[in-house]
Amino acid sequence: MAYWYSHQRVCVLWRDTLSSSFVIGNGTKHGGVLSPCLFSCYIYKLIFSIMSAKVRCNVGGVYTNILTYADDVVLLSPSWRALQYLINMLADCASNIICCVILTVCMVFPPKNSIQVG
């Protein structure tokens, strides 16, 4: 498998034109059956570090702070400060991973039992 991934050649199809093949030096195949599993193994240290943090949210009776699927990562926190803490952990653990800022979203949901003022 190491040989297979280290000797990948790919082509790009754009409209009706196929490029010449070229070598890619790293990464997993987009849409490949093994890609989600390999990525999860690669970021295991990151996942375990964030799971070990004391910052968590109660989601349906389960306390959690990270959800992952394929190459998507969701951080859950009870406050902005706690979220910044988790983001700093992500930056420390994933210094060699590039996060796509354009696809990054931050959403805030008020607690179910919060008191609305006003």
CSV table of C-alpha atoms in Angstrom, one decimal:
chain,number,residue,atom,x,y,z
A,1,MET,CA,0.0,0.0,0.0
A,2,ALA,CA,2.9,2.4,0.8
A,3,TYR,CA,4.3,1.7,-2.7
A,4,TRP,CA,0.9,2.3,-4.3
A,5,TYR,CA,0.4,5.7,-2.5
A,6,SER,CA,4.0,6.8,-3.1
A,7,HIS,CA,3.8,6.1,-6.9
A,8,GLN,CA,0.4,7.7,-7.7
A,9,ARG,CA,-0.1,9.2,-11.2
A,10,VAL,CA,-3.2,11.2,-11.9
A,11,CYS,CA,-4.9,13.1,-14.8
A,12,VAL,CA,-7.2,16.1,-14.6
A,13,LEU,CA,-10.4,16.1,-16.6
A,14,TRP,CA,-11.7,19.6,-17.3
A,15,ARG,CA,-14.8,19.9,-19.5
A,16,ASP,CA,-13.9,17.5,-22.4
A,17,THR,CA,-10.1,17.7,-22.1
A,18,LEU,CA,-8.0,15.2,-20.3
A,19,SER,CA,-4.5,16.3,-19.1
A,20,SER,CA,-1.3,14.3,-19.4
A,21,SER,CA,-0.7,12.2,-16.3
A,22,PHE,CA,1.6,13.5,-13.5
A,23,VAL,CA,2.9,12.2,-10.2
A,24,ILE,CA,1.4,13.4,-6.9
A,25,GLY,CA,3.7,13.3,-3.9
A,26,ASN,CA,1.3,13.1,-1.0
A,27,GLY,CA,-2.3,12.8,0.0
A,28,THR,CA,-5.0,10.2,-0.4
A,29,LYS,CA,-7.2,9.7,-3.4
A,30,HIS,CA,-10.3,11.8,-3.4
A,31,GLY,CA,-13.3,9.5,-3.2
A,32,GLY,CA,-11.1,6.5,-2.5
A,33,VAL,CA,-12.6,3.8,-0.3
A,34,LEU,CA,-9.6,3.8,2.1
A,35,SER,CA,-9.2,7.6,2.2
A,36,PRO,CA,-11.4,8.3,5.3
A,37,CYS,CA,-9.8,5.5,7.2
A,38,LEU,CA,-6.3,6.6,6.3
A,39,PHE,CA,-7.1,10.2,7.2
A,40,SER,CA,-8.5,9.1,10.6
A,41,CYS,CA,-5.3,7.2,11.3
A,42,TYR,CA,-3.3,10.2,10.3
A,43,ILE,CA,-5.1,12.6,12.6
A,44,TYR,CA,-5.6,10.2,15.5
A,45,LYS,CA,-3.3,12.2,17.8
A,46,LEU,CA,-5.3,15.3,17.1
A,47,ILE,CA,-8.7,13.6,17.8
A,48,PHE,CA,-7.4,12.0,21.0
A,49,SER,CA,-5.9,15.2,22.3
A,50,ILE,CA,-9.1,17.2,21.7
A,51,MET,CA,-11.3,14.4,23.2
A,52,SER,CA,-9.1,14.5,26.3
A,53,ALA,CA,-9.8,18.2,26.8
A,54,LYS,CA,-12.1,19.1,29.7
A,55,VAL,CA,-14.1,21.4,27.3
A,56,ARG,CA,-17.2,19.6,26.1
A,57,CYS,CA,-20.9,20.0,25.2
A,58,ASN,CA,-23.8,17.9,26.2
A,59,VAL,CA,-25.4,16.5,23.1
A,60,GLY,CA,-28.3,14.2,23.9
A,61,GLY,CA,-26.8,13.2,27.2
A,62,VAL,CA,-23.4,12.5,25.7
A,63,TYR,CA,-20.5,14.9,26.5
A,64,THR,CA,-18.4,15.5,23.4
A,65,ASN,CA,-16.2,18.2,21.8
A,66,ILE,CA,-15.2,16.7,18.4
A,67,LEU,CA,-17.0,15.0,15.5
A,68,THR,CA,-15.0,13.7,12.5
A,69,TYR,CA,-16.0,12.1,9.2
A,70,ALA,CA,-13.6,11.6,6.3
A,71,ASP,CA,-11.7,14.9,6.1
A,72,ASP,CA,-14.3,16.9,8.0
A,73,VAL,CA,-13.8,18.0,11.6
A,74,VAL,CA,-16.4,19.6,13.8
A,75,LEU,CA,-15.4,21.2,17.1
A,76,LEU,CA,-18.1,21.7,19.8
A,77,SER,CA,-17.7,24.0,22.8
A,78,PRO,CA,-19.9,25.7,25.3
A,79,SER,CA,-18.3,29.2,24.8
A,80,TRP,CA,-16.2,31.3,22.4
A,81,ARG,CA,-13.3,31.1,24.8
A,82,ALA,CA,-13.5,27.3,25.0
A,83,LEU,CA,-13.7,27.1,21.2
A,84,GLN,CA,-10.5,29.2,20.9
A,85,TYR,CA,-8.9,26.8,23.3
A,86,LEU,CA,-9.9,23.8,21.1
A,87,ILE,CA,-8.7,25.7,17.9
A,88,ASN,CA,-5.3,26.3,19.6
A,89,MET,CA,-5.1,22.6,20.4
A,90,LEU,CA,-5.9,21.8,16.8
A,91,ALA,CA,-3.2,24.2,15.6
A,92,ASP,CA,-0.6,22.6,18.0
A,93,CYS,CA,-1.5,19.0,17.0
A,94,ALA,CA,-2.0,19.6,13.3
A,95,SER,CA,0.9,21.9,12.4
A,96,ASN,CA,1.5,20.0,9.1
A,97,ILE,CA,-2.1,19.9,8.1
A,98,ILE,CA,-3.6,22.8,6.0
A,99,CYS,CA,-7.1,23.8,7.0
A,100,CYS,CA,-9.2,25.3,4.3
A,101,VAL,CA,-10.3,28.7,5.8
A,102,ILE,CA,-12.8,29.3,3.0
A,103,LEU,CA,-14.8,26.2,4.0
A,104,THR,CA,-14.5,26.9,7.7
A,105,VAL,CA,-17.8,27.9,9.4
A,106,CYS,CA,-18.5,29.0,13.0
A,107,MET,CA,-22.1,28.5,14.2
A,108,VAL,CA,-23.5,29.5,17.6
A,109,PHE,CA,-26.6,27.9,19.1
A,110,PRO,CA,-28.1,29.2,22.3
A,111,PRO,CA,-28.5,26.7,25.0
A,112,LYS,CA,-31.9,25.0,25.0
A,113,ASN,CA,-32.8,26.2,28.5
A,114,SER,CA,-31.3,29.7,28.3
A,115,ILE,CA,-33.2,32.7,29.5
A,116,GLN,CA,-33.9,35.3,26.8
A,117,VAL,CA,-33.5,38.9,27.9
A,118,GLY,CA,-35.3,41.7,26.1
